[in-house]
Amino acid sequence: MNANFLQTPISYLKGVGPNRADTLGSELNIYTYLDLLHLFPNRYLDKTSYYKINQLQSSGADVQVLGKITHIKTVEQKRGKRLVATFIDETGQMELVWFRGHKWIRENLKINEPYVVFGRATRYGSVFSMPHPEMELLSEHEKNLKIAMQPIYPSTEKLSSKGVTNRVIGKMMQQLFLESKGNFPESLSKKIRDELKLISKSEALINIHFPKNQELLAKAQFRLKFEELFYVQLQLISKKLIRKQKIKGLPFETVGNYFNTFFAEHIPFELTKAQKRVIKEIRNDMGSNAQMNRLLQGDVGSGKTIVALMCMLLALDNGFQSCLMAPTEILANQHFNGLKELLGTMDVNIALLTGSTKKSIRTIIHEQLESGTLHILVGTHAVLEDKVQFKNLGLAVIDEQHRFGVAQRSKLWHKNKIPPHILVMTATPIPRTLAMSLYGDLDISIIDELPPGRKPIKTVHRFDSNRLKVFRFMKDEIKKGRQVYIVYPLIQESEALDYKDLMDGYESISRDFPPTEYQISIVHGKMKPKDKDYEMARFVKGETQLMVATTVIEVGVNVPNASVMIIESAERFGLSQLHQLRGRVGRGAEQSFCILLTSHKLSEDAKTRLQTMVRTNDGFDIAEVDLKLRGPGDLMGTQQSGLLNLKIADIVKDNQILKTARYHAIQLLKNDPNLKKEENQMILRAYTKMMKQSSIWNYIS
Ligand code: ADP
Ligand code: MG
């Protein structure tokens, strides 16, 4: 077969004119033969089994039903005629409907003969109706039963309205296999195929589209899923290897005065075992010759900040500057103050740079950064600006990484001639295996232990109708000297509405908590940073007892005296967000509470989310549930990892295959790092082709 055969534009395929080609492109991203070949069926219809009419459900899926037409009638409508056939089996009756082609259908359909109909059944009142079904007499159907399993391809409304039905796609696929003679280049080495007993690529492709039987279909699916995951892993792992080999890092060999003095005299508590382990991992990494690119995962409150500080002191011991970036101004402020307090009287020059830093101070910061007299810079995105130049940036810490993209990471890389070490901290735990596949190019450290003495937060779910009781509880807690958060959802599509919800809520809270007795802070996205900080500061200092806010407080805010978190319309939040919010309390010595307020109308998913929150405080546990509910698509970082574009594998359901794929990718690169061996040439070829198309590669060069 000609090597470029699969790059042929789809319009060249017999039966696909320019019109269909356009539709295929806009609806399914199919532009070439290869794209069509990689349009994998969503599922398979067992052509030997039929739905009973009384089993039909409004799921929108295509179904196959065996029955008879009892009579046909024409129904007059305002918008024209439709032809309706009553179709029965032994369990009930349904309707078949046509909006065009009436004459032909009337003349050809046979009454009281067994038919197999195929299509999408929708319920109208108590009756199911199937528009424009594909129909075959049972006798024909049995004759045509060459394959027992009919692939059902992804479809859209526009496709079917333009006549590109499942049957038409099946025909196109047949044509493609005819022209190619079903012969496709192999892309996995014999060694791997033998070890895993994989069927060949051609066999897999044929059986994914025209399965001969269940067993071959399963083999085809396994082979193609493995291959897809294998190449993603190969990319991630080789990228990591190249980084480690080629990108020289700054070796931080010395553990010096700054680190030791802090450890001996300033550290306010004993580090947890997990913190110690993680610091060691980072120290080893930064002490080697390679540039560090490490993800630090740890639940809210697990104490990531002090780990970051100690790493920055290590940089300082080796004569380098560091920076710590946070996604919001509030958080940057809090980090700045927190670090200053931890450092106490130590001779470390630290500064804060955000969007609202005054120009005069900014100028001083720029100068000190360039001369090297400024040791640690804390800030927001402002740190990334080109004007901000360091004398020798050695370590960049990024807090709450999901707010930062790849582009920003790469900007940091270029802040120094030799790229600085990078430590990304995140409080959104993701299951470990998944983390490895999403961030296969990063090293991962995990703080899996909370500092001692924390009382687990008590979480309850209450309905809006119990609001008064909740208010009474809040008042009791405030009497004991505690502070309370009340959080409202913020969903960007309806910002105005969210704002109104918040303001209505604020007013009602103000009524129940009158200013004669209570002080209330309010923080939301529409406020100027200065006002936000002012309100926040009042709450931090304990001048206000209540903080009414949108999710701007989600990230990182630390007020140990706040012990109650009320989440309004909790059903509208995702699990990880709920968990993040809850993490704002439980930071002091007192028992903390989280109350999830909802209406009575709850979806099944919402119920699961609420139950999970009530059941557990463990972020990794919550992450597993979240992953199952939402799938990997919505998880942080997946957009950047290429795993979203998987055509056949599913990183959650196919996690076992993923592990196998990862293992084999690692073995391959161990034995043949540059893919030079003869036996691996086909892998190299496929890999090179992929790299040309992939953007993952970009940010490492
Ligand atoms: P996060 O991981 O959410 O960023 P922080 O670094 O803000 O957590 O730490 C949460 C709180 O726990 C802070 O008040 C911090 O001082 C405290 N803390 C951190 N480590 C310890 C420890 N080993 N023992 C006691 N308290 C600790
Ligand atoms: Mg933090």
Coordinates of C-alpha atoms in Angstrom, one line a residue, residues 127-525:
V127 CA -46.3 5.4 23.1
F128 CA -42.8 5.0 21.6
S129 CA -42.2 6.3 18.1
M130 CA -39.3 5.6 15.8
P131 CA -38.8 8.1 13.0
H132 CA -37.4 6.9 9.7
P133 CA -36.4 3.4 10.9
E134 CA -34.0 1.2 8.9
M135 CA -36.1 -1.8 8.0
E136 CA -35.5 -5.3 6.9
L137 CA -37.9 -8.3 6.5
L138 CA -36.8 -10.9 9.1
S139 CA -36.0 -13.3 6.2
E140 CA -33.7 -10.8 4.6
H141 CA -32.2 -9.8 7.9
E142 CA -31.2 -13.4 8.6
K143 CA -29.8 -13.8 5.2
N144 CA -27.7 -10.7 5.6
L145 CA -26.4 -11.8 9.0
K146 CA -22.8 -12.0 7.9
I147 CA -21.7 -10.2 11.0
A148 CA -23.6 -10.7 14.2
M149 CA -22.4 -7.5 15.7
Q150 CA -23.2 -4.3 14.0
P151 CA -21.0 -1.3 14.9
I152 CA -22.8 1.8 16.1
Y153 CA -20.7 4.8 15.2
P154 CA -20.8 8.2 16.9
S155 CA -23.4 10.3 15.3
T156 CA -24.9 13.8 15.4
E157 CA -28.3 15.2 14.6
K158 CA -26.8 17.0 11.6
L159 CA -25.2 13.9 10.3
S160 CA -28.5 11.9 10.3
S161 CA -30.5 14.8 8.9
K162 CA -28.0 14.9 6.0
G163 CA -28.5 11.2 5.4
V164 CA -25.1 10.1 6.8
T165 CA -26.7 7.4 8.8
N166 CA -25.0 4.6 10.6
R167 CA -25.6 2.4 7.6
V168 CA -23.9 4.9 5.3
I169 CA -20.9 5.2 7.6
G170 CA -20.7 1.4 7.6
K171 CA -20.7 1.5 3.8
M172 CA -18.0 4.0 3.7
M173 CA -15.9 1.9 6.0
Q174 CA -16.5 -1.1 3.7
Q175 CA -15.3 0.9 0.8
L176 CA -12.2 2.0 2.7
F177 CA -11.3 -1.6 3.5
L178 CA -11.9 -2.5 -0.1
E179 CA -9.6 0.1 -1.4
S180 CA -6.9 -0.6 1.2
K181 CA -7.4 -4.4 0.9
G182 CA -7.5 -4.3 4.7
N183 CA -3.8 -3.9 4.8
F184 CA -2.4 -1.4 7.3
P185 CA 1.1 -0.8 8.5
E186 CA 2.0 -2.4 11.8
S187 CA 3.0 0.0 14.6
L188 CA 4.1 -2.2 17.5
S189 CA 7.2 -4.2 17.7
K190 CA 7.1 -8.0 17.4
K191 CA 8.5 -8.2 20.9
I192 CA 5.6 -6.3 22.5
R193 CA 3.0 -8.1 20.3
D194 CA 4.4 -11.5 21.3
E195 CA 4.6 -10.6 25.0
L196 CA 1.1 -9.4 25.2
K197 CA -0.3 -11.8 22.6
L198 CA -1.6 -8.8 20.6
I199 CA -3.3 -9.3 17.2
S200 CA -1.8 -7.4 14.3
K201 CA -2.8 -3.9 13.5
S202 CA -4.7 -4.9 10.3
E203 CA -6.5 -7.7 12.1
A204 CA -7.4 -5.3 14.9
L205 CA -8.7 -2.6 12.6
I206 CA -10.8 -5.1 10.6
N207 CA -12.3 -6.5 13.8
I208 CA -13.0 -3.2 15.4
H209 CA -15.1 -2.2 12.4
F210 CA -16.4 -5.7 11.3
P211 CA -16.1 -7.9 14.3
K212 CA -16.3 -11.6 13.4
N213 CA -17.2 -12.6 16.9
Q214 CA -17.0 -11.4 20.5
E215 CA -13.6 -12.8 21.1
L216 CA -12.0 -11.1 18.2
L217 CA -13.7 -7.9 19.0
A218 CA -12.3 -8.0 22.5
K219 CA -8.8 -8.6 21.2
A220 CA -9.2 -5.8 18.7
Q221 CA -10.2 -3.4 21.4
F222 CA -7.4 -4.4 23.7
R223 CA -4.8 -4.1 21.0
L224 CA -6.0 -0.6 19.9
K225 CA -6.4 0.7 23.4
F226 CA -3.0 -0.6 24.4
E227 CA -1.5 1.0 21.4
E228 CA -3.1 4.4 22.0
L229 CA -2.1 4.5 25.7
F230 CA 1.4 3.1 24.9
Y231 CA 2.2 6.0 22.6
V232 CA 0.9 8.6 25.1
Q233 CA 3.1 7.1 27.7
L234 CA 6.0 6.9 25.4
Q235 CA 5.7 10.6 24.8
L236 CA 5.5 11.5 28.4
I237 CA 8.3 9.3 29.6
S238 CA 10.7 10.1 26.8
K239 CA 10.1 13.8 27.4
K240 CA 11.0 13.3 31.1
L241 CA 14.1 11.3 30.1
I242 CA 15.2 14.0 27.7
R243 CA 14.7 16.6 30.3
K244 CA 16.8 14.7 32.8
Q245 CA 19.6 14.0 30.3
K246 CA 19.7 17.1 28.2
I247 CA 18.5 19.9 30.4
K248 CA 21.1 20.6 32.9
G249 CA 19.9 21.8 36.2
L250 CA 21.4 23.9 38.9
P251 CA 23.0 21.5 41.4
F252 CA 22.1 22.7 44.9
E253 CA 24.7 20.8 46.7
T254 CA 25.0 22.7 49.9
V255 CA 22.7 22.5 52.8
G256 CA 23.8 25.7 54.5
N257 CA 23.2 28.3 57.1
Y258 CA 19.8 29.5 56.0
F259 CA 18.3 26.1 56.0
N260 CA 20.0 24.9 59.2
T261 CA 19.3 28.1 61.1
F262 CA 15.6 27.9 60.2
F263 CA 15.4 24.3 61.1
A264 CA 17.2 24.8 64.4
E265 CA 15.7 28.0 65.6
H266 CA 12.7 29.2 63.7
I267 CA 10.5 26.3 62.8
P268 CA 7.4 26.6 65.0
F269 CA 6.4 22.9 65.1
E270 CA 7.8 19.5 64.4
L271 CA 7.5 18.5 60.7
T272 CA 5.3 15.5 60.0
K273 CA 6.9 12.4 58.6
A274 CA 5.4 13.1 55.2
Q275 CA 6.8 16.6 55.2
K276 CA 10.2 15.4 56.0
R277 CA 10.1 12.7 53.3
V278 CA 9.0 15.2 50.7
I279 CA 11.7 17.7 51.6
K280 CA 14.2 14.9 51.2
E281 CA 12.8 14.0 47.8
I282 CA 13.1 17.5 46.7
R283 CA 16.5 18.0 48.1
N284 CA 17.8 14.9 46.3
D285 CA 16.2 16.1 43.1
M286 CA 17.6 19.6 43.3
G287 CA 21.0 18.3 44.4
S288 CA 21.4 16.3 41.2
N289 CA 22.5 17.6 37.9
A290 CA 19.1 17.6 36.4
Q291 CA 16.5 20.2 36.4
M292 CA 13.6 19.5 38.8
N293 CA 10.0 19.5 37.6
R294 CA 8.1 18.2 40.5
L295 CA 4.4 18.1 41.5
L296 CA 3.8 18.4 45.2
Q297 CA 0.4 17.0 46.1
G298 CA -1.1 17.4 49.5
D299 CA -4.5 17.8 50.8
V300 CA -5.6 21.2 52.1
G301 CA -4.0 21.9 55.4
S302 CA -1.3 19.3 55.0
G303 CA 1.4 21.9 55.3
K304 CA 2.8 22.5 51.9
T305 CA 3.9 26.1 52.5
I306 CA 6.6 25.3 55.0
V307 CA 8.0 22.7 52.6
A308 CA 8.1 25.3 49.9
L309 CA 9.9 27.7 52.3
M310 CA 12.5 25.2 53.2
C311 CA 13.2 24.5 49.6
M312 CA 13.6 28.2 48.9
L313 CA 16.1 28.5 51.8
L314 CA 18.0 25.7 50.2
A315 CA 18.2 27.7 47.0
L316 CA 19.4 30.6 49.0
D317 CA 22.1 28.5 50.6
N318 CA 23.4 27.8 47.2
G319 CA 23.4 31.4 46.2
F320 CA 20.1 31.5 44.3
Q321 CA 16.9 33.5 44.3
S322 CA 13.4 32.0 44.4
C323 CA 9.9 33.0 43.7
L324 CA 6.5 31.8 44.8
M325 CA 3.5 32.3 42.6
A326 CA -0.1 32.2 43.7
P327 CA -3.2 32.5 41.6
T328 CA -4.9 35.3 43.5
E329 CA -3.9 38.5 45.2
I330 CA -5.4 37.4 48.5
L331 CA -3.4 34.2 48.4
A332 CA -0.2 35.9 47.5
N333 CA -0.6 38.3 50.3
Q334 CA -1.3 35.5 52.7
H335 CA 1.8 33.6 51.6
F336 CA 3.9 36.7 51.9
N337 CA 2.7 37.4 55.4
G338 CA 3.0 33.8 56.4
L339 CA 6.5 33.4 55.1
K340 CA 7.6 36.6 56.8
E341 CA 6.3 35.4 60.1
L342 CA 7.9 32.0 59.7
L343 CA 11.2 33.6 58.8
G344 CA 11.0 35.9 61.9
T345 CA 14.3 37.6 62.5
M346 CA 16.2 35.7 59.9
D347 CA 18.2 37.8 57.5
V348 CA 16.2 37.0 54.4
N349 CA 15.0 39.7 52.0
I350 CA 11.5 38.9 50.8
A351 CA 9.1 41.0 48.8
L352 CA 5.5 40.9 47.4
L353 CA 4.7 41.8 43.8
T354 CA 1.1 41.9 42.6
G355 CA -1.0 43.9 40.2
S356 CA -1.6 46.4 42.9
T357 CA 2.0 46.9 44.0
K358 CA 2.8 50.7 43.8
K359 CA 5.1 51.8 41.0
S360 CA 7.7 53.2 43.4
I361 CA 7.9 49.9 45.2
R362 CA 7.9 47.9 42.0
T363 CA 10.9 49.8 40.8
I364 CA 12.8 48.9 43.9
I365 CA 11.8 45.3 43.6
H366 CA 13.0 45.2 40.0
E367 CA 16.4 46.7 41.0
Q368 CA 16.8 44.4 43.9
L369 CA 15.9 41.3 41.9
E370 CA 18.5 42.3 39.3
S371 CA 21.2 43.0 41.7
G372 CA 20.5 39.8 43.7
T373 CA 19.8 41.5 47.0
L374 CA 16.2 40.3 47.0
H375 CA 16.1 36.6 47.9
I376 CA 12.5 35.6 47.7
L377 CA 9.8 37.1 45.6
V378 CA 6.2 36.3 46.3
G379 CA 3.5 37.3 43.9
T380 CA 0.8 36.7 41.4
H381 CA 1.0 36.5 37.6
A382 CA 2.8 39.8 37.8
V383 CA 5.9 37.8 38.5
L384 CA 5.8 36.5 34.9
E385 CA 6.0 39.9 33.3
D386 CA 9.0 40.4 31.1
K387 CA 10.1 43.4 33.1
V388 CA 10.7 41.1 36.1
Q389 CA 14.3 40.0 35.7
F390 CA 16.2 38.0 38.2
K391 CA 19.9 37.9 38.8
N392 CA 19.8 34.2 39.3
L393 CA 16.5 32.5 39.7
G394 CA 17.1 29.0 41.1
L395 CA 13.7 27.8 42.2
A396 CA 10.1 28.7 41.2
V397 CA 7.3 27.5 43.3
I398 CA 3.8 27.5 41.9
D399 CA 0.9 27.2 44.3
E400 CA -2.4 25.7 43.2
Q401 CA -1.3 24.7 39.8
H402 CA -4.6 24.3 38.0
R403 CA -4.9 28.0 37.5
F404 CA -1.6 28.1 35.6
G405 CA -1.1 26.8 32.1
V406 CA 1.7 25.3 30.3
A407 CA 2.5 28.7 28.7
Q408 CA 3.1 30.2 32.0
R409 CA 5.3 27.4 33.2
S410 CA 7.4 27.9 30.2
K411 CA 7.7 31.6 30.8
L412 CA 9.3 30.7 34.2
W413 CA 11.7 28.4 32.5
H414 CA 13.1 31.3 30.6
K415 CA 13.6 33.5 33.6
N416 CA 17.1 32.1 34.0
K417 CA 19.8 31.0 31.5
I418 CA 19.7 27.6 33.0
P419 CA 16.1 26.8 33.8
P420 CA 15.2 27.0 37.5
H421 CA 13.9 24.1 39.4
I422 CA 10.1 24.1 39.4
L423 CA 7.9 22.9 42.2
V424 CA 4.2 22.9 41.5
M425 CA 2.0 22.6 44.6
T426 CA -1.6 21.4 44.3
A427 CA -4.3 20.6 46.9
T428 CA -6.4 18.8 44.4
P429 CA -5.5 15.3 45.0
I430 CA -5.8 13.0 42.0
P431 CA -5.5 9.2 42.2
R432 CA -1.9 8.2 42.0
T433 CA -2.1 6.0 38.9
L434 CA -3.9 8.7 37.1
A435 CA -1.5 11.3 38.2
M436 CA 1.3 9.3 36.8
S437 CA -0.4 9.1 33.4
L438 CA -1.5 12.7 33.3
Y439 CA 1.8 14.0 34.6
G440 CA 4.1 11.2 33.4
D441 CA 6.6 14.0 32.6
L442 CA 6.6 15.3 36.2
D443 CA 8.0 13.8 39.3
I444 CA 5.5 13.5 42.1
S445 CA 5.8 14.0 45.8
I446 CA 2.8 13.4 48.1
I447 CA 2.1 14.7 51.6
D448 CA -0.4 12.1 52.7
E449 CA -0.6 13.0 56.4
L450 CA -2.1 16.0 58.2
P451 CA -0.3 17.7 61.1
P452 CA -1.2 16.1 64.4
G453 CA -4.0 17.3 66.7
R454 CA -6.4 18.2 63.9
K455 CA -10.0 17.3 64.7
P456 CA -11.7 15.9 61.6
I457 CA -14.3 18.3 60.3
K458 CA -17.9 17.3 60.9
T459 CA -19.9 17.6 57.7
V460 CA -23.7 17.5 57.4
H461 CA -26.2 18.0 54.6
R462 CA -29.3 20.2 55.4
F463 CA -32.1 21.4 53.2
D464 CA -32.9 25.1 52.8
S465 CA -36.1 24.6 54.7
N466 CA -33.9 24.0 57.9
R467 CA -32.1 27.3 57.4
L468 CA -33.3 28.8 60.7
K469 CA -31.9 25.9 62.7
V470 CA -28.6 26.4 60.8
F471 CA -28.6 30.1 61.7
R472 CA -29.2 29.3 65.3
F473 CA -26.2 26.9 65.2
M474 CA -24.0 29.6 63.6
K475 CA -25.0 32.1 66.4
D476 CA -24.0 29.5 69.1
E477 CA -20.7 29.0 67.5
I478 CA -20.1 32.8 67.1
K479 CA -21.0 33.2 70.8
K480 CA -18.1 30.7 71.6
G481 CA -15.8 33.1 69.7
R482 CA -15.7 31.3 66.4
Q483 CA -16.0 32.7 62.9
V484 CA -18.2 31.6 60.0
Y485 CA -17.9 31.4 56.2
I486 CA -21.0 31.5 54.0
V487 CA -20.1 30.7 50.4
Y488 CA -22.3 31.2 47.3
P489 CA -21.7 29.4 44.0
L490 CA -20.1 31.3 41.2
I491 CA -20.7 30.0 37.7
Q492 CA -19.3 32.1 35.1
E493 CA -21.9 31.8 32.4
S494 CA -24.4 33.6 34.6
E495 CA -22.2 36.0 36.5
A496 CA -25.0 38.6 36.9
L497 CA -27.3 36.0 38.4
D498 CA -24.7 34.7 40.7
Y499 CA -24.0 38.1 41.9
K500 CA -27.7 38.7 42.6
D501 CA -27.8 35.4 44.6
L502 CA -24.9 36.6 46.6
M503 CA -26.4 40.0 47.3
D504 CA -29.8 38.5 48.2
G505 CA -28.0 36.1 50.5
Y506 CA -26.0 38.9 52.0
E507 CA -29.1 40.9 52.7
S508 CA -30.9 38.0 54.3
I509 CA -27.9 37.2 56.4
S510 CA -27.7 40.9 57.5
R511 CA -31.3 40.7 58.6
D512 CA -30.7 37.6 60.7
F513 CA -27.3 38.8 62.0
P514 CA -28.0 42.5 62.6
P515 CA -25.1 44.9 62.7
T516 CA -25.8 45.8 66.3
E517 CA -24.5 42.4 67.3
Y518 CA -22.6 41.0 64.3
Q519 CA -20.0 42.3 61.8
I520 CA -20.0 40.8 58.3
S521 CA -17.3 40.8 55.6
I522 CA -18.2 40.3 52.0
V523 CA -15.8 39.3 49.2
H524 CA -16.6 38.7 45.6
G525 CA -15.1 38.8 42.2

